[in-house]
Short mmCIF file of C-alpha atoms and ligand atoms in Angstrom, two decimals:
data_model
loop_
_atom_site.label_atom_id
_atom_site.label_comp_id
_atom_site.label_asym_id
_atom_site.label_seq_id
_atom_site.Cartn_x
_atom_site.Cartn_y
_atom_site.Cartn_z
CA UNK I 1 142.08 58.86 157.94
CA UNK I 2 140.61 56.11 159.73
CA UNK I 3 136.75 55.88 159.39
CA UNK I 4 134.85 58.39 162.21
CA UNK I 5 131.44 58.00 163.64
CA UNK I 6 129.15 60.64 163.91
CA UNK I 7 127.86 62.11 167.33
CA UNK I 8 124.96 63.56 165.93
CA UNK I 9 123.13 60.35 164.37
CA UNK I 10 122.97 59.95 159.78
CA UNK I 11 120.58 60.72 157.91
CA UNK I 12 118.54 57.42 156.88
CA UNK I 13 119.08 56.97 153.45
CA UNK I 14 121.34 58.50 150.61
CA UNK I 15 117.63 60.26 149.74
CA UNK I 16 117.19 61.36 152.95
CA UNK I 17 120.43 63.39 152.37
CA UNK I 18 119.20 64.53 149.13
CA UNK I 19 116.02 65.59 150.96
CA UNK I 20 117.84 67.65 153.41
CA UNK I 21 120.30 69.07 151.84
CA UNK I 22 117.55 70.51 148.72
CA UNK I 23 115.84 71.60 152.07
CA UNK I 24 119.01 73.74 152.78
CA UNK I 25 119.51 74.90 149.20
CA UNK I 26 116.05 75.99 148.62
CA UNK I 27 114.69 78.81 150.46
CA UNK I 28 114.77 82.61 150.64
CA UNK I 29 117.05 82.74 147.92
CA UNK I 30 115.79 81.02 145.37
CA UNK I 31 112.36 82.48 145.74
CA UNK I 32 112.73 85.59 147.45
CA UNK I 33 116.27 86.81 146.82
CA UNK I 34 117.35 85.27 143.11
CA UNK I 35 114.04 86.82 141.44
CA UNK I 36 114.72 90.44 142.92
CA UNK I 37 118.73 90.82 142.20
CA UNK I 38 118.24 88.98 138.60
CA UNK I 39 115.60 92.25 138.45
CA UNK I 40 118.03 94.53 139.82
CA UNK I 41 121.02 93.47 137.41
CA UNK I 42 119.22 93.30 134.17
CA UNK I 43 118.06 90.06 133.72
CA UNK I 44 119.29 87.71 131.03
CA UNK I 45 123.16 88.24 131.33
CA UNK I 46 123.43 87.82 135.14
CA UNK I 47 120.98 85.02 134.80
CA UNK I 48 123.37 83.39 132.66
CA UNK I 49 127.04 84.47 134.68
CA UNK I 50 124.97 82.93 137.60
CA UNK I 51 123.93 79.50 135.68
CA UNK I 52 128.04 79.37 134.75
CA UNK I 53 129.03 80.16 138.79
CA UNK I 54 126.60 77.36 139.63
CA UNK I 55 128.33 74.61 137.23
CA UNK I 56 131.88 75.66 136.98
CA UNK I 57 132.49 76.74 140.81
CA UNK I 58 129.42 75.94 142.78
CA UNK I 59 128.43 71.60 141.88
CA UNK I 60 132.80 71.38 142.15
CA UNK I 61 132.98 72.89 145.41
CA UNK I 62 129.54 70.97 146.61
CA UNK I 63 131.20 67.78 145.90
CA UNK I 64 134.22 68.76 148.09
CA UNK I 65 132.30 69.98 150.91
CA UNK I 66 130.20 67.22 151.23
CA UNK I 67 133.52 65.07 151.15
CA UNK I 68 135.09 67.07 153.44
CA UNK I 69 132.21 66.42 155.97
CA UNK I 70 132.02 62.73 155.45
CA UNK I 71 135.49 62.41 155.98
CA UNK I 72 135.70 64.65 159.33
CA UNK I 73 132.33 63.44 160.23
CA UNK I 74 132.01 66.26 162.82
CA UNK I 75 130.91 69.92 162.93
CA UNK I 76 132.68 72.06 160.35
CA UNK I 77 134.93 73.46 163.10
CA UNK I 78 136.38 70.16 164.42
CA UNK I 79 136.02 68.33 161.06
CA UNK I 80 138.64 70.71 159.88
CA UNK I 81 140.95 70.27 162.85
CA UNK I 82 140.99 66.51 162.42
CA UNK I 83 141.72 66.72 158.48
CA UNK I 84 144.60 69.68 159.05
CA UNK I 85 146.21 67.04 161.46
CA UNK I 86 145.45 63.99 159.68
CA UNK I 87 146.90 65.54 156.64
CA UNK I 88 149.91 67.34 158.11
CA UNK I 89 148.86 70.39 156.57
CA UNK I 90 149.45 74.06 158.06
CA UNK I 91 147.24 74.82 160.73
CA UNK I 92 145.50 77.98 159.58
CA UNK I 93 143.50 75.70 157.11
CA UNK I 94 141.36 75.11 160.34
CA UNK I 95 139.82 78.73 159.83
CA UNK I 96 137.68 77.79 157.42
CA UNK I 97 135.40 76.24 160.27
CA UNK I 98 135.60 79.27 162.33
CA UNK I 99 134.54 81.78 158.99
CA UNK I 100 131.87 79.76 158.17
CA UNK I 101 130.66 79.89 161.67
CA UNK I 102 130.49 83.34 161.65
CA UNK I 103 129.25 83.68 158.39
CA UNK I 104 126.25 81.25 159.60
CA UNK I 105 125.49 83.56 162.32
CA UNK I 106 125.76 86.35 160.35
CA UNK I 107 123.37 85.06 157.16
CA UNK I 108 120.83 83.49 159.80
CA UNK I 109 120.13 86.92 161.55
CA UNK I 110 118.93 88.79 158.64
CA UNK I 111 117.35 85.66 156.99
CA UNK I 112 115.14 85.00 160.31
CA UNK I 113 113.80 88.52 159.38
CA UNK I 114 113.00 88.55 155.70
CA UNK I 115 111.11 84.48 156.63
CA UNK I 116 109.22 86.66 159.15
CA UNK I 117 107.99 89.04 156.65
CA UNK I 118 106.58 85.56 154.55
CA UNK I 119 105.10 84.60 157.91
CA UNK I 120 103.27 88.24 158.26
CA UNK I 121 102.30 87.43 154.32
CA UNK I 122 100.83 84.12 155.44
CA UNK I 123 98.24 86.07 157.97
CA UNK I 124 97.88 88.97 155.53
CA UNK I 125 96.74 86.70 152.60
CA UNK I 126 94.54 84.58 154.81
CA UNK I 127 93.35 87.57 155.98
CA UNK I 128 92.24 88.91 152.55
CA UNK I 129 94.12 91.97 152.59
CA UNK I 130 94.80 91.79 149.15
CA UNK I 131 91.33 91.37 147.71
CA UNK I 132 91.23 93.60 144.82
CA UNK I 133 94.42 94.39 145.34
CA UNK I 134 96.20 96.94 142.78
CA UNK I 135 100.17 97.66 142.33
CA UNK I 136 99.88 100.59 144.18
CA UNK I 137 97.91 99.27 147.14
CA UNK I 138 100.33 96.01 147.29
CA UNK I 139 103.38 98.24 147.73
CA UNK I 140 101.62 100.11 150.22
CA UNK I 141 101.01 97.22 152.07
CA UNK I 142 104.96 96.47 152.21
CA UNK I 143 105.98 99.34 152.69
CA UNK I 144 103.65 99.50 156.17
CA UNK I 145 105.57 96.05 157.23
CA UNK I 146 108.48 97.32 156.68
CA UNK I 147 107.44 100.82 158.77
CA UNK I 148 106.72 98.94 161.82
CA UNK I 149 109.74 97.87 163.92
CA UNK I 150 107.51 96.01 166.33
CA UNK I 151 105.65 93.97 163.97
CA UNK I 152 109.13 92.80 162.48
CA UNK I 153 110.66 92.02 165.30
CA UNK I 154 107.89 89.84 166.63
CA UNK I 155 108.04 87.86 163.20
CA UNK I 156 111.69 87.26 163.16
CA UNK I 157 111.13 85.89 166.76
CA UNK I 158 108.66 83.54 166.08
CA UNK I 159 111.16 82.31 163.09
CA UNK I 160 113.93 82.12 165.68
CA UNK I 161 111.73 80.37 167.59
CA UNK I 162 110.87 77.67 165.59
CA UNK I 163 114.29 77.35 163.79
CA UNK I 164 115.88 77.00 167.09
CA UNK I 165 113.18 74.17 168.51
CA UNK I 166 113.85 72.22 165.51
CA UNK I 167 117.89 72.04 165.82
CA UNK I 168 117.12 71.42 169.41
CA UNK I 169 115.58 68.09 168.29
CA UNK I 170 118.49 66.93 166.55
CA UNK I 171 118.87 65.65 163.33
CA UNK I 172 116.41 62.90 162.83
CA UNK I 173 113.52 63.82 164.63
CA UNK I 174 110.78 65.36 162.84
CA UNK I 175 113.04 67.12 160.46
CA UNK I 176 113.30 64.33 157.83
CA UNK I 177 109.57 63.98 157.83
CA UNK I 178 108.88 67.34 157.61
CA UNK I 179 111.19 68.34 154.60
CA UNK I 180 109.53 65.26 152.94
CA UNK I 181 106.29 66.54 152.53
CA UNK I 182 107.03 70.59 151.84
CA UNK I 183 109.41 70.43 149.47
CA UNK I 184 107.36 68.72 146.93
CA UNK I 185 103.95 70.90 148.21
CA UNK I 186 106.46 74.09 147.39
CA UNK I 187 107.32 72.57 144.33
CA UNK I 188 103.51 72.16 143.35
CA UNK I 189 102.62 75.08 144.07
CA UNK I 190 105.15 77.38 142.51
CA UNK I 191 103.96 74.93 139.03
CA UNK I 192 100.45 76.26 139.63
CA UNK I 193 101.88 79.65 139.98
CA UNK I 194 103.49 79.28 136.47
CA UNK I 195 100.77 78.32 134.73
CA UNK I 196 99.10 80.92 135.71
CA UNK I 197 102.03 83.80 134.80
CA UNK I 198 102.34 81.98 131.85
CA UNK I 199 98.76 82.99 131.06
CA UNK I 200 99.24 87.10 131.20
CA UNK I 201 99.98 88.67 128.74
CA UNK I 202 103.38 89.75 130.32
CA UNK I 203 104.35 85.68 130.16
CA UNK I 204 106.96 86.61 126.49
CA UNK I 205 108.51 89.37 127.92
CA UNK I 206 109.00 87.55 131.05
CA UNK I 207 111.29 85.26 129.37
CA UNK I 208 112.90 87.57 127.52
CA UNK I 209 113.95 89.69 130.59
CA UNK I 210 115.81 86.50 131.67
CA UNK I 211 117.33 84.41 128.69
CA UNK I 212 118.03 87.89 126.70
CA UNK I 213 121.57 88.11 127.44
CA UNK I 214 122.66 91.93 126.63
CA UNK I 215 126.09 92.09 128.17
CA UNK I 216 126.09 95.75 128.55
CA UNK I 217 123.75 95.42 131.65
CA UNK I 218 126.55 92.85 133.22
CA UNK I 219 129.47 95.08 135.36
CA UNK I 220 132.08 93.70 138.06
CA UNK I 221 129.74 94.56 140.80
CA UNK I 222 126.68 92.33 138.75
CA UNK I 223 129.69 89.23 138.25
CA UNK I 224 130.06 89.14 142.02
CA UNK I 225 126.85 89.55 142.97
CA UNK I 226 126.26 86.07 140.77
CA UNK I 227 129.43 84.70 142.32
CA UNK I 228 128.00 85.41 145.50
CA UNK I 229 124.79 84.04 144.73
CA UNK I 230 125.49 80.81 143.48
CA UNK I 231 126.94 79.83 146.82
CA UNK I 232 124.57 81.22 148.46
CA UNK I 233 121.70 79.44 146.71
CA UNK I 234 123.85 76.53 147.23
CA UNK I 235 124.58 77.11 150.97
CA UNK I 236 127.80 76.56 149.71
CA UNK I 237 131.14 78.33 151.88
CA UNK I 238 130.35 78.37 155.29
CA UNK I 239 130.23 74.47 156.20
CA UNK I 240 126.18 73.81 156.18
CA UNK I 241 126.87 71.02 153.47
CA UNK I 242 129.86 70.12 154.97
CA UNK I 243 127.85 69.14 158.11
CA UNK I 244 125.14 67.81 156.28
CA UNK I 245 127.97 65.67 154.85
CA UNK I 246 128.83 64.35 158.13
CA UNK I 247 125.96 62.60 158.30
CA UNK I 248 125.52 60.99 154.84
CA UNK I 249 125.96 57.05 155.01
CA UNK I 250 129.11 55.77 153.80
CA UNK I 251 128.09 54.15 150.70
CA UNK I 252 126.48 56.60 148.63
CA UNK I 253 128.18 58.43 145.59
CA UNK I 254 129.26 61.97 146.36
CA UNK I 255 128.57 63.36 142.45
CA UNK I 256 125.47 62.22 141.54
CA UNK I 257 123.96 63.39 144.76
CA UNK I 258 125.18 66.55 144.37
CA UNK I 259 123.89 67.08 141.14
CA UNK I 260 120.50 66.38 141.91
CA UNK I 261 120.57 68.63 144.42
CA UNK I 262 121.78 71.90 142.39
CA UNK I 263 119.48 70.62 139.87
CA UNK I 264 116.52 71.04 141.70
CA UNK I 265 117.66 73.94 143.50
CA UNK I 266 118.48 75.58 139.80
CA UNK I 267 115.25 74.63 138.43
CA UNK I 268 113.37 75.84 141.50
CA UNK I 269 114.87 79.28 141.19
CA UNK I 270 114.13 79.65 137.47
CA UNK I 271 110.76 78.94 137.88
CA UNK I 272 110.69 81.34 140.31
CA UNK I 273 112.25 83.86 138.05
CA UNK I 274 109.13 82.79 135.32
CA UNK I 275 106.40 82.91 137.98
CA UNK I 276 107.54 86.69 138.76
CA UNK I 277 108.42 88.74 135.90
CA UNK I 278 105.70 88.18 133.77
CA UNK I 279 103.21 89.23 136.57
CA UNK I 280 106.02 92.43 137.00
CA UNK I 281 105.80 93.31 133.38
CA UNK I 282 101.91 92.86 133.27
CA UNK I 283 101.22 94.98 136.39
CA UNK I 284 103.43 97.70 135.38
CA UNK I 285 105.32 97.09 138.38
CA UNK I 286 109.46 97.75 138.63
CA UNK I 287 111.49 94.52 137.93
CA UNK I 288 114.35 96.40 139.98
CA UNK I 289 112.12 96.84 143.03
CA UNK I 290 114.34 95.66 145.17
CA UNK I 291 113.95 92.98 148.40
CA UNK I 292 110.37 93.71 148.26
CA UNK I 293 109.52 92.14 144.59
CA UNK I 294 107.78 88.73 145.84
CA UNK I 295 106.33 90.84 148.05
CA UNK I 296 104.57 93.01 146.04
CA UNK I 297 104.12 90.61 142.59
CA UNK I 298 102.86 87.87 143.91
CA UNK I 299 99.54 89.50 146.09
CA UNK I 300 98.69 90.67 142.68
CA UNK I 301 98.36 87.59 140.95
CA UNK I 302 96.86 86.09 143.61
CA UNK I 303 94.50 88.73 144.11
CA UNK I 304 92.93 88.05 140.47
CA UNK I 305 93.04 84.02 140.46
CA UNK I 306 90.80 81.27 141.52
CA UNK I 307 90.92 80.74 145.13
CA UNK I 308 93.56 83.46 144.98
CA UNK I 309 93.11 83.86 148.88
CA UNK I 310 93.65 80.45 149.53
CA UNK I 311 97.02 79.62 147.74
CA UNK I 312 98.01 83.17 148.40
CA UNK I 313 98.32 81.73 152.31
CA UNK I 314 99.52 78.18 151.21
CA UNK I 315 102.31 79.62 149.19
CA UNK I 316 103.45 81.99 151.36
CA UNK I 317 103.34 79.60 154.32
CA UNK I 318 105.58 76.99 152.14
CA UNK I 319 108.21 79.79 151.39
CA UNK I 320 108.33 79.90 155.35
CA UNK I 321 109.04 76.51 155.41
CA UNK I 322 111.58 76.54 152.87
CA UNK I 323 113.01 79.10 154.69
CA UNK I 324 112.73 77.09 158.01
CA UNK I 325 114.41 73.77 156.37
CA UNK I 326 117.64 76.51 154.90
CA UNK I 327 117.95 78.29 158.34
CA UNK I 328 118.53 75.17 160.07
CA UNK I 329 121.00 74.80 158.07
CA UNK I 330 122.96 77.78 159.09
CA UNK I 331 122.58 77.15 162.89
CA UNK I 332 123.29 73.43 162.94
CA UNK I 333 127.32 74.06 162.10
CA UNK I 334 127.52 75.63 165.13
CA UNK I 335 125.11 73.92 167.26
CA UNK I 336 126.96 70.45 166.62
CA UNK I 337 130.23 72.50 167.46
CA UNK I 338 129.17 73.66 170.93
CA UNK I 339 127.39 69.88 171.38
CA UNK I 340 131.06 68.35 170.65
CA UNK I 341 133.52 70.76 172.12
CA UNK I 342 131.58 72.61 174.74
CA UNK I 343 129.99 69.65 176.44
CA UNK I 344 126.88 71.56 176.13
CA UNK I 345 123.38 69.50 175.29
CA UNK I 346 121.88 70.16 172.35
CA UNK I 347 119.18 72.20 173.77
CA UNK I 348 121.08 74.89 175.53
CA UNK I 349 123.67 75.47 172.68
CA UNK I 350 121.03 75.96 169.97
CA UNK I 351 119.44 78.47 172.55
CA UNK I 352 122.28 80.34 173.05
CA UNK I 353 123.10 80.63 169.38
CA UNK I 354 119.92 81.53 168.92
CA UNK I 355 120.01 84.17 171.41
CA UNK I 356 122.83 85.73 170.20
CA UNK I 357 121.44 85.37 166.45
CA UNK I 358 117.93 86.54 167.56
CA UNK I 359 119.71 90.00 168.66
CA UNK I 360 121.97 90.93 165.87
CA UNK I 361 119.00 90.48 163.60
CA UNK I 362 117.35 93.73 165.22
CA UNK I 363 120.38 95.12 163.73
CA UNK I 364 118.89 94.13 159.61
CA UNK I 365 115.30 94.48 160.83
CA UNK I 366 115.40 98.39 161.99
CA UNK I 367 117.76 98.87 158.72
CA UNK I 368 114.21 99.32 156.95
CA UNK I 369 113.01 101.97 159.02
CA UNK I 370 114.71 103.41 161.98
CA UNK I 371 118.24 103.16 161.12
CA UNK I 372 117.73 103.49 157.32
CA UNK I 373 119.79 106.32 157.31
CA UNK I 374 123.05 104.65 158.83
CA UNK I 375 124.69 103.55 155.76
CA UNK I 376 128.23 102.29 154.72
CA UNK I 377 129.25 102.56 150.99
CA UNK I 378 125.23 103.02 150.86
CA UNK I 379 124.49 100.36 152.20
CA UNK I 380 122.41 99.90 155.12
CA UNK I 381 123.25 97.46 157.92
CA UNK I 382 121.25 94.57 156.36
CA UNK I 383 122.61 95.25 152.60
CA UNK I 384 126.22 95.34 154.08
CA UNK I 385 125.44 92.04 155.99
CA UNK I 386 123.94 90.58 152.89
CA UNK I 387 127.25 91.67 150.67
CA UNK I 388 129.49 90.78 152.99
CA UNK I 389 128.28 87.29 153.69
CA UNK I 390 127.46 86.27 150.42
CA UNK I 391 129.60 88.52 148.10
CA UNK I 392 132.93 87.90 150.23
CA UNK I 393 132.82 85.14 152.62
CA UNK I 394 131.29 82.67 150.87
CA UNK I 395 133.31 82.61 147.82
CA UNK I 396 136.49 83.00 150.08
CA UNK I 397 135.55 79.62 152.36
CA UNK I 398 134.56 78.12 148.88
CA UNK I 399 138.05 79.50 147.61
CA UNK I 400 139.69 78.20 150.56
CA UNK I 401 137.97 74.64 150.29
CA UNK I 402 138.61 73.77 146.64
CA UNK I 403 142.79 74.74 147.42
CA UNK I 404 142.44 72.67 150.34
CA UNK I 405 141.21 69.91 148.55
CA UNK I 406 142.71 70.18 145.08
CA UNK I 407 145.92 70.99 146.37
CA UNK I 408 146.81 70.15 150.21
CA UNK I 409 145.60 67.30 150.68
CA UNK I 410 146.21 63.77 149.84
CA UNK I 411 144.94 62.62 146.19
CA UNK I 412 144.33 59.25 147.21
CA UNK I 413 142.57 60.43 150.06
CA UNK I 414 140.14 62.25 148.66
CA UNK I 415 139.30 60.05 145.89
CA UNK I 416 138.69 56.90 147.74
CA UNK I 417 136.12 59.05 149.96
CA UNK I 418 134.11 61.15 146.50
CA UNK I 419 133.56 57.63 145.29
CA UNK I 420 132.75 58.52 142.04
CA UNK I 421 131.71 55.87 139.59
CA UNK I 422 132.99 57.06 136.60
CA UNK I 423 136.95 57.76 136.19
CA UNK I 424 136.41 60.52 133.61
CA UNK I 425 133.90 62.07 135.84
CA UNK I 426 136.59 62.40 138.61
CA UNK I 427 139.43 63.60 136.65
CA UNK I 428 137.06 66.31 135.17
CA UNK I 429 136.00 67.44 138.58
CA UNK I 430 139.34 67.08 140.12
CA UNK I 431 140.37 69.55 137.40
CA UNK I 432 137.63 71.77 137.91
CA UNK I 433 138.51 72.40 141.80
CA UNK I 434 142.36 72.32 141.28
CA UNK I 435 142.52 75.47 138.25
CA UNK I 436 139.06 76.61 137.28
CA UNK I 437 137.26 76.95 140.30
CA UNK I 438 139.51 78.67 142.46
CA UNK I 439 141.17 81.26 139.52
CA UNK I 440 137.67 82.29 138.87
CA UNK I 441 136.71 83.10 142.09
CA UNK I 442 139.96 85.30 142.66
CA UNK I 443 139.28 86.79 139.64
CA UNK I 444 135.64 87.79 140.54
CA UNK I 445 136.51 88.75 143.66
CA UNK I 446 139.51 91.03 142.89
CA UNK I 447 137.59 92.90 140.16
CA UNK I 448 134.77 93.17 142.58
CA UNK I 449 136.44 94.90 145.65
CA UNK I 450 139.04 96.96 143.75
CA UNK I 451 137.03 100.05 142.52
CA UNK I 452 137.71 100.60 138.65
N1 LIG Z 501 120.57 78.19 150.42
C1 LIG Z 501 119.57 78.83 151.22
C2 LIG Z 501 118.68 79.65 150.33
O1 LIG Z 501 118.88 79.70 149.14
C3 LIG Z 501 120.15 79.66 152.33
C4 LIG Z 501 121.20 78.94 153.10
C5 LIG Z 501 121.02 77.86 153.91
C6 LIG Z 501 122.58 79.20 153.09
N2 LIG Z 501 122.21 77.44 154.41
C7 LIG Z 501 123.18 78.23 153.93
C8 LIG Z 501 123.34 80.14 152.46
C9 LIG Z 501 124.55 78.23 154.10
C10 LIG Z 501 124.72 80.14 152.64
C11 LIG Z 501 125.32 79.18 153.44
O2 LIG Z 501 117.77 80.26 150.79
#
């Protein structure tokens, strides 16, 4: 394909890129989301399953995302309609644009909520709420949140809010800055954290609850929540990285890139994992608790450190920000979309997506209290947005990419734009996303859905 400009503007440098696409990879899930269903599914086996998901599926299917972006240089949507006609290939291929718009919308609603409840955390621990705090008073304190509709709601609207003013800025402006100084403050601070878990006494059974691998805890359901997860940590499926792609100068190397970014993102979630189940097992407290683990362990341990009050409000305000730098991520597929095909500015299309996002998450937000009772499979309507997004239509737009670029399109094609430097690197990936990747994920996903 002849080489395509980008409407939007490229990110400075190949760093730059780096920067903003670890902004999208870490967030809610690596501190919120991988701690609590690693608790729920046993520990050490899932962690493990996951770790595997990440390097055989997730770093393959990175690489071709991002190379499907630079190529297309557009939004997902139109970046696939240029590639399905540059390449000759069937036309359906250009749904993969269209489910990972949906799926954006879908993940950004109830992720604007759960960032609203670490914005509420922000005013609570500045507040000093949580002096003296015990297990039972922390989960008290959650479970009030979670109680009031109207205090939710006005949280997930400031996070709308700002998530929407910053993709009305565009790409460049104030976002590269801003993801330059919080990611490494984040990163900082969760270190602090760890030295201090690794202090109670809880620190040895900590790690044991997630390198033990005892298989018996691991089901189908536990495989594709992992599956699920590892794109998901990855914003991998749904075309974020794609369009972060499109904006990545020409020159760098796709690979290498890529790896530093699940790097970090891996090694951000495991420390994660070893700031919060120590303080669990020391407290007493349930490593299965569910959404609300961060939540409850870490007002505890801040509670009884140092100056507890003051990173209690830093830390919580930097997992907003993480959280701000993924959900941009979600909306901008779309956002570029509407900019490009809808003649729309850039102002008014990320406020109507955000309109439309802003309302369906009052659907996930009065899951926790008034319409906790309307359930699906047992599943409220925020756990049945979660699964669906992340267990199912993730891995199927990751399945979907990896065929399309293993198999339909055009060898040479692809491997001039990857750019990889060494030959042997390429063929290994190239194998990976042709056989591994994709039979994996059918695998996962067939045992997963069809009830034993
Ligand atoms: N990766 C982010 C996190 O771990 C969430 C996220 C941002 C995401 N963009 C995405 C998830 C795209 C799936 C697809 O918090």
């Amino acid at each position: 394909m002849a080489e395509q400009k980008s409407m939007h503007g490229l990110w400075r440098s190949r760093w730059l890129f780096i920067l903003a696409a670890t902004g999208s990879a870490v967030g809610l899930g690596n501190i919120w989301k991988f701690p609590y269903i690693a608790g729920e599914n046993g520990g050490g086996a899932f962690v493990l399953v996951y770790l595997l998901c990440i390097c055989l599926i997730g770093i393959p299917v990175m690489i071709a995302e991002v190379t499907l972006g630079r190529l297309g240089r557009q939004s997902p949507i139109n970046t696939m309609h240029a590639l399905v006609k540059d390449q000759g290939a069937p036309k359906f291929w250009g749904g993969i644009g269209w489910m990972g718009a949906i799926a954006g919308f879908l993940i950004l609603s109830f992720y604007s909520v759960i960032a609203g409840w670490s914005l509420a955390y922000v005013i609570r621990m500045a507040g000093g709420v949580f002096d003296g705090a015990t297990s039972d008073s922390v989960g008290a304190t959650f479970g009030d949140l979670l109680a009031n509709p109207e205090a939710l709601l006005g949280w997930h609207t400031i996070f709308m809010v700002l998530t929407i003013g910053i993709v009305s800025r565009g790409v460049n402006k104030g976002l590269e800055k801003a993801i330059s100084v919080l990611m490494p403050m984040l990163f900082l601070i969760l270190l602090l954290l760890l030295g201090y878990s690794m202090s109670t006494e809880g620190f040895g059974l900590g790690i044991n609850f997630m390198f033990s691998f005892d298989f018996s805890k691991i089901n189908n359901e536990s495989i594709i929540v992992a599956l699920g997860h590892a794109f998901f940590t990855l914003s991998l499926g749904m075309g974020a990285i794609m369009a972060y792609g499109a904006y990545m100068p020409q020159k760098a190397s796709v690979g290498k890139t890529v790896l530093m970014v699940a790097g970090l993102d891996t090694l951000i979630a495991i420390i994660a994992g070893l700031v919060i189940f120590p303080i669990v097992f020391t407290n007493g407290l349930e490593a299965g608790a569910g959404p609300g683990l961060l939540f409850q362990t870490l007002p505890l341990a801040f509670s009884q450190m140092p100056a507890g009050t003051l990173f209690g409000t830093l830390f919580f305000l930097l997992v907003a920000f993480a959280a701000l730098s993924s959900a941009i991520s979600l909306a901008e597929p779309v956002v570029a979309w509407a900019v490009e095909s809808k003649g729309m500015s850039r102002v008014s299309a990320a406020t109507w997506i955000g309109i439309i996002i802003w309302l369906l998450g009052i659907g996930s937000l009065l899951s926790f209290n008034l319409w906790a009772e309307y359930t699906l499979f047992g599943k409220n309507f925020f756990d049945v947005l979660d699964f669906l997004t992340a267990n199912i239509m993730l891995p199927l737009g990751g399945l979907l990419i990896a065929v399309f670029v293993g198999w339909v399109m055009n060898g040479k094609d692809v491997q001039e734009e990857v750019r990889m430097e060494s030959p042997l690197m390429y063929t290994v990936w190239r194998f990976i996303l042709k056989f591994i990747a994709p039979v994996a994920v059918v695998i996962v996903l067939v045992n997963g859905l069809i009830p034993s």
